XYZ file of C-alpha atoms in Angstrom:
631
model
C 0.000 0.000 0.000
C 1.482 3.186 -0.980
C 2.534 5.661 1.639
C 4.933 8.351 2.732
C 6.999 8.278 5.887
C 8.120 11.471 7.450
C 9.747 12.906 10.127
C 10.014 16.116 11.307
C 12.236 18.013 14.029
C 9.431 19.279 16.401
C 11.449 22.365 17.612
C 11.843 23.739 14.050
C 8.571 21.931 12.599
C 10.280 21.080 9.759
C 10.756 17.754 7.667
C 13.945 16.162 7.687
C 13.602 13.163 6.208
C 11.006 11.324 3.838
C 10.768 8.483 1.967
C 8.062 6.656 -0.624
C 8.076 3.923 -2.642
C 11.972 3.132 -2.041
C 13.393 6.657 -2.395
C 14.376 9.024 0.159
C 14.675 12.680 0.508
C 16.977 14.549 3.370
C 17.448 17.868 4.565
C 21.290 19.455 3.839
C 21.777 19.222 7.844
C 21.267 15.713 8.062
C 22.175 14.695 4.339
C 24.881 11.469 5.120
C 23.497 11.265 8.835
C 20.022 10.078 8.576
C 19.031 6.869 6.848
C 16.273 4.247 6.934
C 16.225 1.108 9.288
C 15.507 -1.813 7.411
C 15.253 -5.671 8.041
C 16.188 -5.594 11.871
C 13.960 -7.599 14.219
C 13.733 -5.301 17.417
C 12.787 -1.662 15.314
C 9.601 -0.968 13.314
C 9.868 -0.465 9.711
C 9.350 3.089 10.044
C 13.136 3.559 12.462
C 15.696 5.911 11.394
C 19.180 6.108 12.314
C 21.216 8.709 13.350
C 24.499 9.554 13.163
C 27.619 11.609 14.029
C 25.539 13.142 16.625
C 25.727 17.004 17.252
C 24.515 19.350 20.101
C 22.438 21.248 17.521
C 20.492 17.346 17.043
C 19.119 17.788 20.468
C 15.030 18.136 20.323
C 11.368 16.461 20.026
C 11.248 14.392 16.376
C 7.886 13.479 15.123
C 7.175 10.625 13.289
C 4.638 10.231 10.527
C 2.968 7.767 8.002
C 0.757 9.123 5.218
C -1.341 7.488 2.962
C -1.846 9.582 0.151
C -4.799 7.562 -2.141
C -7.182 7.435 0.828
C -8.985 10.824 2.388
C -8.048 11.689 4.519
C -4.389 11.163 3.322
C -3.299 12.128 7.061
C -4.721 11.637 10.014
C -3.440 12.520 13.874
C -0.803 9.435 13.712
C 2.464 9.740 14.593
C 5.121 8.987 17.653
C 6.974 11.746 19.334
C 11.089 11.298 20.447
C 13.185 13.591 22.450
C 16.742 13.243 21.984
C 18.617 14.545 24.670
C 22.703 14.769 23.555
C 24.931 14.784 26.291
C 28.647 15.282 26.484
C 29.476 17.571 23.143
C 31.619 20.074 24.930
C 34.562 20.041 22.506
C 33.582 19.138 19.321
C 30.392 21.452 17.765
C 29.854 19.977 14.470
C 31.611 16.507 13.975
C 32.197 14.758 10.724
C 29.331 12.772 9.080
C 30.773 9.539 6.238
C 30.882 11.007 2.347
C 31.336 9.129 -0.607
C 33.001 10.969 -3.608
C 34.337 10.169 -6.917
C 37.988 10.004 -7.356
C 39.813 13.605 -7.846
C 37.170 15.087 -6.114
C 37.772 17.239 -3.055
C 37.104 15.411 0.512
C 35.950 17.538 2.871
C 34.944 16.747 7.043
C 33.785 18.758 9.564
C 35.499 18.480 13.467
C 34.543 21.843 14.307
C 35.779 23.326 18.096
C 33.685 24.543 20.115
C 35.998 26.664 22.306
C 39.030 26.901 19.286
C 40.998 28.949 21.711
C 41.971 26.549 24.141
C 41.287 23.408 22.420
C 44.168 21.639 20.176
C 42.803 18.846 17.018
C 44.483 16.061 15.980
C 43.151 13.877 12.790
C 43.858 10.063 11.937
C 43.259 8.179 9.606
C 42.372 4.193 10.543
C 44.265 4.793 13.556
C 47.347 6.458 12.104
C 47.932 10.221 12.289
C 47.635 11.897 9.665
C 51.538 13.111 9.516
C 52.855 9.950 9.201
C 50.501 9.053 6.442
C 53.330 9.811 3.379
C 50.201 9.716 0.182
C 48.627 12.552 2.430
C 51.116 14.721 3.253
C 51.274 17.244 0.446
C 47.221 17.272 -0.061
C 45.776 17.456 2.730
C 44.602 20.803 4.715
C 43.449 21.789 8.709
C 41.306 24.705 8.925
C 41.056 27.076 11.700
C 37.812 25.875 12.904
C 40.236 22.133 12.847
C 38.005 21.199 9.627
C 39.721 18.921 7.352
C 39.836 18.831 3.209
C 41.888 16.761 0.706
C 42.952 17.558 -2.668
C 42.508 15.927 -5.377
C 41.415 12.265 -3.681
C 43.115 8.929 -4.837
C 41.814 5.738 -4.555
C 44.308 5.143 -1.844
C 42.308 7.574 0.364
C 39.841 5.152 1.494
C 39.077 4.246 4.843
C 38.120 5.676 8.867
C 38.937 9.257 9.520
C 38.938 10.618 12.943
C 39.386 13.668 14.766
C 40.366 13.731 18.315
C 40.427 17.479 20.217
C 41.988 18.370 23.582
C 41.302 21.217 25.914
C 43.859 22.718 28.420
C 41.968 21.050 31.183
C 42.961 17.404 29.933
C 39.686 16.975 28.130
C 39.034 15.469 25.063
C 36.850 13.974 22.389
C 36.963 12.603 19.094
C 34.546 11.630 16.665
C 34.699 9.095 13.086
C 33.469 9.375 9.504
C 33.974 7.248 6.463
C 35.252 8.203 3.341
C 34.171 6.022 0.597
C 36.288 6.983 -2.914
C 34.648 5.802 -6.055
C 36.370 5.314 -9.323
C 36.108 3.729 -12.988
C 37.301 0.029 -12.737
C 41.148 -0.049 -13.549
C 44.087 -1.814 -14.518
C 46.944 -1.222 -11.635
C 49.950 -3.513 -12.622
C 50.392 -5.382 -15.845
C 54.030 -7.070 -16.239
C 55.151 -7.315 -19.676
C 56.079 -10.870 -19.955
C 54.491 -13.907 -17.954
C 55.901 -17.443 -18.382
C 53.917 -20.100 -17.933
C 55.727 -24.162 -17.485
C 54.266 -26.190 -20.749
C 51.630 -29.280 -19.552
C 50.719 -28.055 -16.313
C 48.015 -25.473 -15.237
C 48.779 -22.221 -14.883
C 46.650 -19.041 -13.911
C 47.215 -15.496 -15.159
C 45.976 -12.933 -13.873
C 44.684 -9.271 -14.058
C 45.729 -6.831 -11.223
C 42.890 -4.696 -11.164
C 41.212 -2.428 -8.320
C 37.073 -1.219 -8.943
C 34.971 0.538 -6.794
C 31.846 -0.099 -7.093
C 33.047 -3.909 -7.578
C 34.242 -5.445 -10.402
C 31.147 -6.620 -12.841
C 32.874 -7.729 -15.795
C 36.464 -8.380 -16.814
C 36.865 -8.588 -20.746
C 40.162 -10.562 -22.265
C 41.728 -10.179 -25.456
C 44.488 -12.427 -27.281
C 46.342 -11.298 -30.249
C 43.988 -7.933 -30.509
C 40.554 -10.911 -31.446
C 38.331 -11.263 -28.422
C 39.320 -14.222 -25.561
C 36.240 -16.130 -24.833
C 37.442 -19.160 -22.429
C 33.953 -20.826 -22.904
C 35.082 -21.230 -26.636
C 38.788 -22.241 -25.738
C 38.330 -26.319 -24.369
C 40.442 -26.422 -21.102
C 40.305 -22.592 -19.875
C 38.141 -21.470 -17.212
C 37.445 -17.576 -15.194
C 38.008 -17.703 -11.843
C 35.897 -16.144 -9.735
C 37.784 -12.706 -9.547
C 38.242 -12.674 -13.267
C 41.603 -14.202 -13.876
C 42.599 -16.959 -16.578
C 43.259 -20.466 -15.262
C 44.326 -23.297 -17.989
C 44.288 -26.643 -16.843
C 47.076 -27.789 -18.949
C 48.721 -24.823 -20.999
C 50.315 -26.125 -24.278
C 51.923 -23.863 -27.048
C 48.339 -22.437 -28.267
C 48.302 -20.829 -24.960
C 51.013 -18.156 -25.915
C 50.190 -15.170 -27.354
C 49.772 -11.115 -26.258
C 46.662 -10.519 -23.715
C 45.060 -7.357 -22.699
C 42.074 -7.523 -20.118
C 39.918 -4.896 -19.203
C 38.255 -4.020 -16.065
C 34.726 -2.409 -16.000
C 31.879 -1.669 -12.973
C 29.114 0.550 -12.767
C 30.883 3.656 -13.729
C 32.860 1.922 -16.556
C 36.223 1.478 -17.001
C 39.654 3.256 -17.120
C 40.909 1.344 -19.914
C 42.282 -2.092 -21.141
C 45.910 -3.108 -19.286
C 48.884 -3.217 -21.281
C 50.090 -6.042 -23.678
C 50.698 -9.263 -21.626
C 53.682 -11.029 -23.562
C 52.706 -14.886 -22.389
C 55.808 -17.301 -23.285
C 55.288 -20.511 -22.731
C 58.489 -22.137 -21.016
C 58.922 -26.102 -20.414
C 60.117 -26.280 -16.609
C 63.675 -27.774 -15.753
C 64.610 -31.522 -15.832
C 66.675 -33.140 -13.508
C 69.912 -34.940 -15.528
C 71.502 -35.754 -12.239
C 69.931 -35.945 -8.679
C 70.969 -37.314 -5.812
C 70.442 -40.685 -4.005
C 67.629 -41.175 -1.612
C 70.296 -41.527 1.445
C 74.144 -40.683 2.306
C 75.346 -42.291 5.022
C 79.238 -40.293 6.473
C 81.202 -40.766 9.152
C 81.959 -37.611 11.641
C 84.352 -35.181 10.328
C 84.108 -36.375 6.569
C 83.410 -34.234 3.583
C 79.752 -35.150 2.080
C 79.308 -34.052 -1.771
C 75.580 -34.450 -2.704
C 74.994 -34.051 -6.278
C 72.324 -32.229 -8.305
C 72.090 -30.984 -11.809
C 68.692 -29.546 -13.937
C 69.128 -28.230 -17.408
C 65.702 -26.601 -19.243
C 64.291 -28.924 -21.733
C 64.993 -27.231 -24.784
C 68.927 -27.165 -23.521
C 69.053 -23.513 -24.271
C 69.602 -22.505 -20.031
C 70.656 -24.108 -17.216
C 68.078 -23.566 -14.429
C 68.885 -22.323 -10.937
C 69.817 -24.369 -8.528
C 69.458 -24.369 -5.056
C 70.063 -26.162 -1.815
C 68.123 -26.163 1.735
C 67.131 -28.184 4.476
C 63.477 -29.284 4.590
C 63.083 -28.481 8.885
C 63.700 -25.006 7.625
C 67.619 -24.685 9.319
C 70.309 -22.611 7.615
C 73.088 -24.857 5.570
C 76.377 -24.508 7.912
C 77.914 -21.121 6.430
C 81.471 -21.881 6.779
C 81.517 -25.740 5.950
C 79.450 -25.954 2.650
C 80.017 -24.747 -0.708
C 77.835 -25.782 -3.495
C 79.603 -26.203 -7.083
C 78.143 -26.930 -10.430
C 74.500 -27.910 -8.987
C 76.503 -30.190 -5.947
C 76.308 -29.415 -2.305
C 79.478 -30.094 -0.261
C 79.882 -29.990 3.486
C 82.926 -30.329 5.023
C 84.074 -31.596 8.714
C 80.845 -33.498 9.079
C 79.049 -33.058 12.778
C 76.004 -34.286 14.433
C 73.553 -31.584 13.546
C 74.394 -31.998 9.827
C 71.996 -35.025 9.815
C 68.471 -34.704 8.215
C 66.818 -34.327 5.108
C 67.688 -32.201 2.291
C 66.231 -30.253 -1.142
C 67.566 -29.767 -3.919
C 65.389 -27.457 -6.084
C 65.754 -26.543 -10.020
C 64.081 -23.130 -11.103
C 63.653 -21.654 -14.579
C 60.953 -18.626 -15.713
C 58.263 -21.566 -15.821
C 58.578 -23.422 -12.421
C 60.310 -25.443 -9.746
C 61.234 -28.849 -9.410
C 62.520 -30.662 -6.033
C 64.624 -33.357 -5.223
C 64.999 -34.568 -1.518
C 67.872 -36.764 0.346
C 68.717 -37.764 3.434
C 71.924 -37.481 5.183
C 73.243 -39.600 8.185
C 76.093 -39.994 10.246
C 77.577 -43.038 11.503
C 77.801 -44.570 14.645
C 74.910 -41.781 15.387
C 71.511 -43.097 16.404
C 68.526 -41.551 15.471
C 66.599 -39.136 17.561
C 63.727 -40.067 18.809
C 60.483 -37.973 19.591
C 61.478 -35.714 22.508
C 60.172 -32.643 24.443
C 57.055 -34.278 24.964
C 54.282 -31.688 26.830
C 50.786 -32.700 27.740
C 47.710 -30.847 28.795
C 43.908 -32.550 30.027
C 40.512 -32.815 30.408
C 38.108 -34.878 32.818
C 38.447 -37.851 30.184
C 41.039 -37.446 27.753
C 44.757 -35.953 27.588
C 46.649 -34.163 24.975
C 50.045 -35.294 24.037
C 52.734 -32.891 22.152
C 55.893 -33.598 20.740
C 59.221 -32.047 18.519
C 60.254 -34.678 16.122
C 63.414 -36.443 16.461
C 64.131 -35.977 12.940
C 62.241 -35.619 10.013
C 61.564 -38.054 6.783
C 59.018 -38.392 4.491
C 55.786 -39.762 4.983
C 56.874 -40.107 8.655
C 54.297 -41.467 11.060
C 54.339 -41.608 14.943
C 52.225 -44.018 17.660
C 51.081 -43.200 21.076
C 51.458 -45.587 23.476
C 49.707 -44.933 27.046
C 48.006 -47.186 29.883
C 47.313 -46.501 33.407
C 50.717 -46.034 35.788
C 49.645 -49.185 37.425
C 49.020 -51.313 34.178
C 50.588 -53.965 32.683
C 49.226 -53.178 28.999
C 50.207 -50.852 26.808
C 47.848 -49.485 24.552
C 48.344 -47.951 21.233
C 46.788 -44.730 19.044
C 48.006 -44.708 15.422
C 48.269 -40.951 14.207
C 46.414 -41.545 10.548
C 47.787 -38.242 9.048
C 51.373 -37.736 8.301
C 53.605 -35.291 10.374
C 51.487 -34.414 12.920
C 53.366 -34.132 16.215
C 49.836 -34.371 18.843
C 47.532 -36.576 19.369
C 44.139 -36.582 22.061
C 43.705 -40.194 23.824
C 39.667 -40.083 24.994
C 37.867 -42.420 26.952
C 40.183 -42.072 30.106
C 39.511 -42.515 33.514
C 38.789 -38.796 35.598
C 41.320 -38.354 38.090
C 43.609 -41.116 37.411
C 47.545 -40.908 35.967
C 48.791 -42.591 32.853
C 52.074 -42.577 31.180
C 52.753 -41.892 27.267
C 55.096 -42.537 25.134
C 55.956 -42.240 21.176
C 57.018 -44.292 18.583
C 58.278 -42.603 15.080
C 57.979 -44.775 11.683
C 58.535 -44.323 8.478
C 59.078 -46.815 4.921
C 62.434 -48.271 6.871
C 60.367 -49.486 9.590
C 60.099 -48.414 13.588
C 62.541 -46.127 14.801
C 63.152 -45.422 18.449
C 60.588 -44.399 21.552
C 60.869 -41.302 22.831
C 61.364 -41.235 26.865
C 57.857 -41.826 28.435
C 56.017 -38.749 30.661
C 53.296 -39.119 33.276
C 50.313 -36.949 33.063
C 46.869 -37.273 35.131
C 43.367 -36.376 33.822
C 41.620 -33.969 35.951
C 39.358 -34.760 38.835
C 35.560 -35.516 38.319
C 33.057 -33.312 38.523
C 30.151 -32.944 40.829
C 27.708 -33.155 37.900
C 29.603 -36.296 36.395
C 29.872 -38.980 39.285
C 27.555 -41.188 37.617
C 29.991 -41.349 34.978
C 32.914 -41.726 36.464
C 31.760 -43.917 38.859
C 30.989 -46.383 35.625
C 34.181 -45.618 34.415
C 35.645 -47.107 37.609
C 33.071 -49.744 37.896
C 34.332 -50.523 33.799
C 38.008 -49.030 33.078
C 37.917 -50.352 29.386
C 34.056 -48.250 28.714
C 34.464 -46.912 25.135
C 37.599 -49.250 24.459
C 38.373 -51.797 22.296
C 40.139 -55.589 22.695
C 42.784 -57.008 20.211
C 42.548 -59.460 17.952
C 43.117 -62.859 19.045
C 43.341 -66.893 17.594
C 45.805 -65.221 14.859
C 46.646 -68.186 12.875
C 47.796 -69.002 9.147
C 47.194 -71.649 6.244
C 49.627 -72.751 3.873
C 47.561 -72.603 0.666
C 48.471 -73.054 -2.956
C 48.632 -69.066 -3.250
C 50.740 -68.685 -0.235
C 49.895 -68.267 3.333
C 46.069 -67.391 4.426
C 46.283 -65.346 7.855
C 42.999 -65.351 10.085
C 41.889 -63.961 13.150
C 38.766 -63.287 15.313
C 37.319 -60.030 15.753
C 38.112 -58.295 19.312
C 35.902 -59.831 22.421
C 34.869 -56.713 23.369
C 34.294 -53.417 21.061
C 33.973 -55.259 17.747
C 31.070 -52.886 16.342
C 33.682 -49.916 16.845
C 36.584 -51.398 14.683
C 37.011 -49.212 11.709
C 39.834 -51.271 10.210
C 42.290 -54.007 10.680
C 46.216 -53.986 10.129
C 48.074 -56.480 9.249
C 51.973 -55.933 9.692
C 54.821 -58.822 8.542
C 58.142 -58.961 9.387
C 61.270 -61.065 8.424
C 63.470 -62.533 11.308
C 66.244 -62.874 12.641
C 66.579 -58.824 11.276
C 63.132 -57.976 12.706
C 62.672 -56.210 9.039
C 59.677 -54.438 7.875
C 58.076 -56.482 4.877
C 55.137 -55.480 4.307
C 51.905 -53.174 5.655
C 47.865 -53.131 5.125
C 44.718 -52.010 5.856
C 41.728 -54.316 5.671
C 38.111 -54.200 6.605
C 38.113 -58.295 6.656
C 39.133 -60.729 9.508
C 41.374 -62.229 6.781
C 44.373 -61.205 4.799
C 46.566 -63.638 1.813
C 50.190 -63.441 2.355
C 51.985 -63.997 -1.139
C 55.376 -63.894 -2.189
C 57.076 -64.678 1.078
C 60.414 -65.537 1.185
C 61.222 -69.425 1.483
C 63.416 -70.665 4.093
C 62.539 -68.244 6.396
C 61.160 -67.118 9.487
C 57.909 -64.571 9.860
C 56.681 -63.000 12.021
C 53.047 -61.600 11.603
C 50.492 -59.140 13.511
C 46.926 -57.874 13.801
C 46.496 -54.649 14.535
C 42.813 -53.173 15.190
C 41.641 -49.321 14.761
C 39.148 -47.676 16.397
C 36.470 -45.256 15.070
C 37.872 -42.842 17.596
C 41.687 -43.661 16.185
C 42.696 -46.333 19.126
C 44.915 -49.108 18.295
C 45.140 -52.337 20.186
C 47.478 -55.042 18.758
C 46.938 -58.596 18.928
C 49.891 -61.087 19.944
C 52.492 -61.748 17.229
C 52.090 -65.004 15.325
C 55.789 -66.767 13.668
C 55.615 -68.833 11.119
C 58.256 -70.850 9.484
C 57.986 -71.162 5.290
C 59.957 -73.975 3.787
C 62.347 -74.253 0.820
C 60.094 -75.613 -1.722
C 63.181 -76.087 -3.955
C 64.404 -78.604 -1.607
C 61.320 -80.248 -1.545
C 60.942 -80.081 -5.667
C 64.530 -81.497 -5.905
C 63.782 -84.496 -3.472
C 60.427 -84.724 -5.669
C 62.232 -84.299 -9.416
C 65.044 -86.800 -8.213
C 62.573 -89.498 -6.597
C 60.414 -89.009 -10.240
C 63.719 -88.955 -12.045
C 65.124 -92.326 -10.050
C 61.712 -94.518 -10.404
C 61.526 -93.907 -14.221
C 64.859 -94.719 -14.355
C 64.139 -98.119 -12.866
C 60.986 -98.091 -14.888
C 62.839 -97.685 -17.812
C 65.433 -101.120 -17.042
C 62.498 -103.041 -15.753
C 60.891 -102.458 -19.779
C 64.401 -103.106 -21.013
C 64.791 -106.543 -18.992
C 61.794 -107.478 -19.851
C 62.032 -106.860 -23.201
C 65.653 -108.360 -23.617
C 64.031 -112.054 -21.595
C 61.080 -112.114 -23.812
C 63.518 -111.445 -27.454
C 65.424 -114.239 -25.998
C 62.764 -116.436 -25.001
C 61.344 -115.812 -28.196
C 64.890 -116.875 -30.195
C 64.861 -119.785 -27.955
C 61.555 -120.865 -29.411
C 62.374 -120.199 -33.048
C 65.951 -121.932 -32.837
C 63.809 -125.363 -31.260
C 61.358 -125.602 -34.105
C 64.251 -125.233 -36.595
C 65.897 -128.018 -35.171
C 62.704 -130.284 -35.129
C 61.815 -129.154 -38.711
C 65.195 -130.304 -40.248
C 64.988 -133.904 -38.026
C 61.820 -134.675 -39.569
C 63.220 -134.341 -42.885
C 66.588 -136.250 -42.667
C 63.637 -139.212 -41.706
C 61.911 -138.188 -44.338
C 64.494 -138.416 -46.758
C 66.133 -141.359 -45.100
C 62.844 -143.609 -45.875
């Protein structure tokens, strides 16, 4: 329903502000002061608010609504304010917020009430005004401690305040904003940009707008740069190119140009974008150096670009983030050297390769003999009612590195473990303790190499129950294991025709909380790490194992929460099946050998037999006929 809102100052009976139908109209001495409330739960929609209060504001306001198609348009409606203003006893007219177009002149009101014995200092977001360098030259205090700047930059933005001072130690300061508006425009364009051929790449447009950016418009080779019509480039969301895989299409000259609601100050200039394949590595070093102390270590590292033209720059750190020893290493052709070799040299190292285009790594690891490694130390703690936080610096640091909690009560036999799933984390929380009670920690540090050493352990005690939680705790202490987990147990294993089939039964108690099962294998005597998975089965086939050798293998179970309890280990013994194939080959081997002269002998009596029988009926044959012949 249309209708007009107004208000009027009751003292002066005139209207100061009015608004219909979405647009407002305000009097010159309230003009940046007075605006509409709108969309807040606790006013009506009618509220106004007021700022950058002055003594001269002080009065009866009447408020208004008038319906202008019905008759009588106004009626006696209305609510009646009195604003009383207190304080105001330095500052007369304060500054009210402005918004201005760039190059225009800024000006604010702080004026003094008592100029003669009152001093005016003006900052801007927090900093005065004489330290502020962009300001120095055009800005301007008038008598009355009024403030103007000429011409306005962009830079000009943001809270200005004026404090005053009296000679009595009084004071009083009062804000405004100054909002600078300007065309949309290009602030930095370098002239070349290289981007590393088949991999993505983003280039960008260094722009500042105000009002906001609404569209950014790129050109390539002087043709409009539509990346809907380009397969493979996308706009980001503040207007900038990204290419998922730039190839040598993607080079060319850009220009993009900025524009908001007031336009646009004009494309950038020409983007020269070369594309550049990043550096290859021709030589890089091993993945480990082990040196005695005091020896020289040379690690080696060489890049060249692709296209052979440059060599790329190399460079050498340490991954922790410590400085190379300044008077022991020199690095020569690409190669890092480091002389007189001492304990702290240890760790991991990076080699990087850099060209226009990008940056490859390399990392190794260097170690000194005779010089164990460091386990976790520095371990700090902190705790709750049921659970305790354990800290940690690591010992030394590897890739892919992994550590293990291990805590139980002080009392307890059993240890029980809590797997840290992400990667170079250094804390871990242990819930689901006992309130009030003390438990000891320790940490284990793995990596690909297998275990490495436990740190020294630390005793720590949750904090005592609450009033409000006895019924818990007294079930905790009626059930220490609540919210815990069993291991594994009956580990066995089969020796099948694919190799060895390990099984186990879920945990006794906590089964339906078992995210996962691990299943860890190691070759003895050496006690090395062979092999390492995850499994949601109770069952697991070993293949490939070593013959004539002993295993040992165990079951490790996870917790949804992340606790770890580990079942006992399981050895197994797998035989030489060569042996056992050269016993079976010979045995084969020796009975068709015998097969083979049984055939033969037989064959030799039977040719003989049957010679035997042909020679007797010759005989008989020729008797009969010397008869024959005789008669």
């Amino acid at each position: 329903m249309p209708h007009h809102i107004n208000s009027n100052a009751r003292h002066s009976n005139k209207k100061i502000f009015t608004w219909y139908e979405g647009e407002s109209i305000t009097s010159e001495l309230y003009n940046g002061r007075l605006s509409l409330v709108t969309n807040h739960p606790e006013y009506g929609k009618a509220s106004v608010n007021l700022t950058a209060i002055r003594e001269s504001d002080q009065g009866w306001y009447h408020c208004q609504i008038i319906f202008p198609n019905r008759s009588p348009s106004a009626r006696n409606n209305g609510t009646l304010f009195h604003l009383a203003v207190q304080g105001g006893s330095l500052i007369k007219i304060p500054p009210v917020n402005q918004t201005i177009m760039e190059g225009q002149t800024a000006f604010f009101h702080c004026v003094m009430k008592y100029p003669e014995t009152s001093t005016i200092g003006w900052f801007k977001d927090g900093t005065p005004l004489e330290e502020v360098q962009d300001l120095i030259r055009r800005r301007h205090t008038g008598p009355d401690g009024s403030l103007s700047i000429d011409p306005t930059m962009m830079s000009d933005l943001g809270e200005y305040e004026c404090r005053v001072n009296n000679t009595e130690g009084e004071f009083q300061f009062a804000k405004a904003f100054l909002n600078i508006q300007y065309k949309a425009k290009v602030i930095y364009a370098p002239p070349e940009v290289y981007l590393p051929f088949g991999q993505p790449a983003v280039l960008d447009c260094h722009f500042r707008a105000n009002p906001p950016l609404k569209i950014l418009r790129w050109e390539k080779d002087g043709l409009l740069f539509d990346s809907y019509n380009v397969p493979g480039v996308f706009y980001k969301s503040n207007g900038s190119l990204y290419f998922s895989k730039v190839d040598e299409s993607t080079a060319g000259s850009y220009t993009c140009t900025p524009y908001n609601d007031l336009g646009t100050d004009g494309p950038s200039p020409i983007i020269s974008v070369i594309v550049l394949r990043p550096p290859i590595f021709s030589i890089t070093p091993k993945p480990i150096y082990i040196q005695k102390l005091g020896e020289t270590a040379e690690l080696p590292c060489e890049a060249i670009d692709r296209d052979g033209n440059n060599r790329p720059t190399i460079v050498w750190s340490r991954k922790d983030g410590s400085l190379l020893p300044d008077e022991r290493h020199t690095i020569n052709a690409g190669n890092l050297i480091i002389t007189n070799l001492v304990e702290t040299d240890r760790g991991m190292y990076e080699c990087s390769a850099t060209n226009e285009a990008a940056s490859i790594t390399a990392e190794t690891e260097l170690m000194i003999e005779n010089i164990a490694p460091r386990p976790p130390y520095n371990l700090t703690a902190n705790s709750t009612e049921t659970a305790i936080t354990v800290r940690w610096q690591p010992g030394y640091l590897r890739p892919n590195l992994e550590y293990t909690v291990w805590y139980r009560l002080t009392e307890s036999p059993e240890w029980r473990t809590l797997r840290i799933m992400q990667k170079n984390i250094m804390e871990a929380t242990i819930q689901n303790l006992q309130p009030g009670r003390e438990y000891e920690f320790m940490v284990l540090s793995q990596d690909k190499y297998g275990d490495g050493m436990f740190s020294k352990t630390i005793r720590f005690s949750t904090q005592e129950s609450s009033i409000e939680s006895n019924e818990v705790n007294l079930m905790h202490h009626s059930n220490p294991l609540a919210g815990s987990i069993s291991a594994p147990w009956n580990v066995t294993a089969t020796n099948n025709v694919q190799g060895w089939l390990v099984h186990w039964q879920p945990p006794k108690r906590g089964s339906e909380s078992v995210r996962l099962y691990t299943v860890r294998w190691w070759k003895e005597p050496e006690h090395f790490l062979i092999g390492t998975i995850e499994t949601f089965d109770h069952f697991y086939q070993l293949r490939h194992l070593k013959e004539d050798a002993i295993f040992q293998i165990q079951v490790i179970a996870t917790s949804i929460n992340g606790e770890q309890l580990a079942s006992d280990v399981l050895t197994i013994e797998v035989p030489s099946h060569r042996k056992t194939r050269a016993l079976l080959i010979g045995s084969t081997v020796g009975i068709a050998f015998l097969l083979c002269a049984l055939v033969a002998f037989l064959y030799v009596k039977r040719s003989c037999l049957r010679h035997l029988f042909v020679s007797g009926d010759e005989d008989g044959g020729a008797k009969e006929s010397d008869k024959m012949n005789n008669t």
